[in-house]
Amino acid sequence: MSVRSVFVHRTWTLEPDKLPDAAPITFAMECDVCSEKSADFNEIDPAQQWVFGHVGTNPAHHSFTEILRRPWRAWMKESGLT
């Protein structure tokens, strides 16, 4: 019995997932000073408004990070092998 290997090169594509069942794009903000985080929102405006509320109660907290969650999908093109 002999062993034989077959190598197949395939092309993968990576793109934002826009299919109907894809998870929604969400936005949040996180304080870089205390790590407190806003809720996840489907739009950026409520997350940015959270920053103003946080700064109002924590005047020394000036640095924030935007957290964007965007679903992606990877798929393989047909190889054309028979």
PDB file of C-alpha atoms in Angstrom:
ATOM      1  CA  MET A   1       0.000   0.000   0.000  1.00  0.00           C
ATOM      2  CA  SER A   2       1.336   3.433  -0.852  1.00  0.00           C
ATOM      3  CA  VAL A   3       0.494   6.796   0.606  1.00  0.00           C
ATOM      4  CA  ARG A   4      -0.298   9.655  -1.706  1.00  0.00           C
ATOM      5  CA  SER A   5      -0.803  13.323  -0.843  1.00  0.00           C
ATOM      6  CA  VAL A   6      -2.828  15.811  -2.827  1.00  0.00           C
ATOM      7  CA  PHE A   7      -2.401  19.533  -2.250  1.00  0.00           C
ATOM      8  CA  VAL A   8      -5.140  21.830  -3.456  1.00  0.00           C
ATOM      9  CA  HIS A   9      -4.762  25.588  -3.512  1.00  0.00           C
ATOM     10  CA  ARG A  10      -8.013  27.398  -2.940  1.00  0.00           C
ATOM     11  CA  THR A  11      -8.927  31.041  -2.856  1.00  0.00           C
ATOM     12  CA  TRP A  12     -10.675  32.349   0.229  1.00  0.00           C
ATOM     13  CA  THR A  13     -12.678  35.550   0.349  1.00  0.00           C
ATOM     14  CA  LEU A  14     -13.313  37.611   3.478  1.00  0.00           C
ATOM     15  CA  GLU A  15     -16.078  40.182   3.510  1.00  0.00           C
ATOM     16  CA  PRO A  16     -18.531  41.897   5.869  1.00  0.00           C
ATOM     17  CA  ASP A  17     -21.478  39.585   6.510  1.00  0.00           C
ATOM     18  CA  LYS A  18     -24.557  41.220   4.997  1.00  0.00           C
ATOM     19  CA  LEU A  19     -26.718  38.107   4.889  1.00  0.00           C
ATOM     20  CA  PRO A  20     -30.176  38.391   6.493  1.00  0.00           C
ATOM     21  CA  ASP A  21     -29.162  36.163   9.421  1.00  0.00           C
ATOM     22  CA  ALA A  22     -25.947  38.084  10.180  1.00  0.00           C
ATOM     23  CA  ALA A  23     -25.454  39.570  13.613  1.00  0.00           C
ATOM     24  CA  PRO A  24     -26.112  43.314  13.718  1.00  0.00           C
ATOM     25  CA  ILE A  25     -23.308  45.878  13.667  1.00  0.00           C
ATOM     26  CA  THR A  26     -23.044  47.309  17.173  1.00  0.00           C
ATOM     27  CA  PHE A  27     -21.283  50.262  18.744  1.00  0.00           C
ATOM     28  CA  ALA A  28     -20.126  50.855  22.299  1.00  0.00           C
ATOM     29  CA  MET A  29     -17.706  53.158  24.102  1.00  0.00           C
ATOM     30  CA  GLU A  30     -15.293  52.223  26.878  1.00  0.00           C
ATOM     31  CA  CYS A  31     -13.588  54.556  29.335  1.00  0.00           C
ATOM     32  CA  ASP A  32      -9.810  54.182  29.104  1.00  0.00           C
ATOM     33  CA  VAL A  33      -9.417  55.344  32.712  1.00  0.00           C
ATOM     34  CA  CYS A  34     -11.774  53.011  34.603  1.00  0.00           C
ATOM     35  CA  SER A  35     -12.754  50.487  31.869  1.00  0.00           C
ATOM     36  CA  GLU A  36     -16.465  51.138  32.365  1.00  0.00           C
ATOM     37  CA  LYS A  37     -18.321  50.328  29.128  1.00  0.00           C
ATOM     38  CA  SER A  38     -21.567  51.498  27.617  1.00  0.00           C
ATOM     39  CA  ALA A  39     -24.209  49.100  26.434  1.00  0.00           C
ATOM     40  CA  ASP A  40     -24.061  47.900  22.826  1.00  0.00           C
ATOM     41  CA  PHE A  41     -26.159  49.995  20.446  1.00  0.00           C
ATOM     42  CA  ASN A  42     -27.125  49.606  16.782  1.00  0.00           C
ATOM     43  CA  GLU A  43     -26.104  53.232  16.146  1.00  0.00           C
ATOM     44  CA  ILE A  44     -23.088  55.260  17.313  1.00  0.00           C
ATOM     45  CA  ASP A  45     -25.052  58.245  18.706  1.00  0.00           C
ATOM     46  CA  PRO A  46     -26.328  56.573  21.909  1.00  0.00           C
ATOM     47  CA  ALA A  47     -22.825  55.258  22.645  1.00  0.00           C
ATOM     48  CA  GLN A  48     -21.393  58.749  22.214  1.00  0.00           C
ATOM     49  CA  GLN A  49     -24.111  60.181  24.452  1.00  0.00           C
ATOM     50  CA  TRP A  50     -23.047  57.674  27.108  1.00  0.00           C
ATOM     51  CA  VAL A  51     -19.583  59.311  27.055  1.00  0.00           C
ATOM     52  CA  PHE A  52     -21.074  62.681  28.014  1.00  0.00           C
ATOM     53  CA  GLY A  53     -22.931  61.124  30.930  1.00  0.00           C
ATOM     54  CA  HIS A  54     -19.793  59.322  32.075  1.00  0.00           C
ATOM     55  CA  VAL A  55     -17.684  62.486  31.885  1.00  0.00           C
ATOM     56  CA  GLY A  56     -20.396  64.331  33.817  1.00  0.00           C
ATOM     57  CA  THR A  57     -20.013  61.979  36.775  1.00  0.00           C
ATOM     58  CA  ASN A  58     -16.255  61.414  36.300  1.00  0.00           C
ATOM     59  CA  PRO A  59     -14.749  64.785  35.261  1.00  0.00           C
ATOM     60  CA  ALA A  60     -11.170  63.433  35.176  1.00  0.00           C
ATOM     61  CA  HIS A  61     -12.017  60.719  32.620  1.00  0.00           C
ATOM     62  CA  HIS A  62     -11.211  62.161  29.179  1.00  0.00           C
ATOM     63  CA  SER A  63     -10.088  59.146  27.105  1.00  0.00           C
ATOM     64  CA  PHE A  64     -12.427  56.637  25.491  1.00  0.00           C
ATOM     65  CA  THR A  65     -12.238  53.801  22.985  1.00  0.00           C
ATOM     66  CA  GLU A  66     -14.907  53.052  20.413  1.00  0.00           C
ATOM     67  CA  ILE A  67     -15.843  49.371  20.217  1.00  0.00           C
ATOM     68  CA  LEU A  68     -17.282  48.439  16.841  1.00  0.00           C
ATOM     69  CA  ARG A  69     -18.527  44.908  16.273  1.00  0.00           C
ATOM     70  CA  ARG A  70     -19.067  44.062  12.610  1.00  0.00           C
ATOM     71  CA  PRO A  71     -19.826  40.484  11.528  1.00  0.00           C
ATOM     72  CA  TRP A  72     -17.571  39.047   8.826  1.00  0.00           C
ATOM     73  CA  ARG A  73     -17.756  35.857   6.805  1.00  0.00           C
ATOM     74  CA  ALA A  74     -15.102  33.823   5.039  1.00  0.00           C
ATOM     75  CA  TRP A  75     -15.971  31.636   2.100  1.00  0.00           C
ATOM     76  CA  MET A  76     -14.063  29.525  -0.361  1.00  0.00           C
ATOM     77  CA  LYS A  77     -14.486  29.953  -4.086  1.00  0.00           C
ATOM     78  CA  GLU A  78     -15.234  26.809  -6.045  1.00  0.00           C
ATOM     79  CA  SER A  79     -12.012  25.029  -6.941  1.00  0.00           C
ATOM     80  CA  GLY A  80     -13.135  23.750 -10.334  1.00  0.00           C
ATOM     81  CA  LEU A  81     -11.665  20.299  -9.570  1.00  0.00           C
ATOM     82  CA  THR A  82     -13.639  17.252 -10.608  1.00  0.00           C
TER      83      THR A  82
END
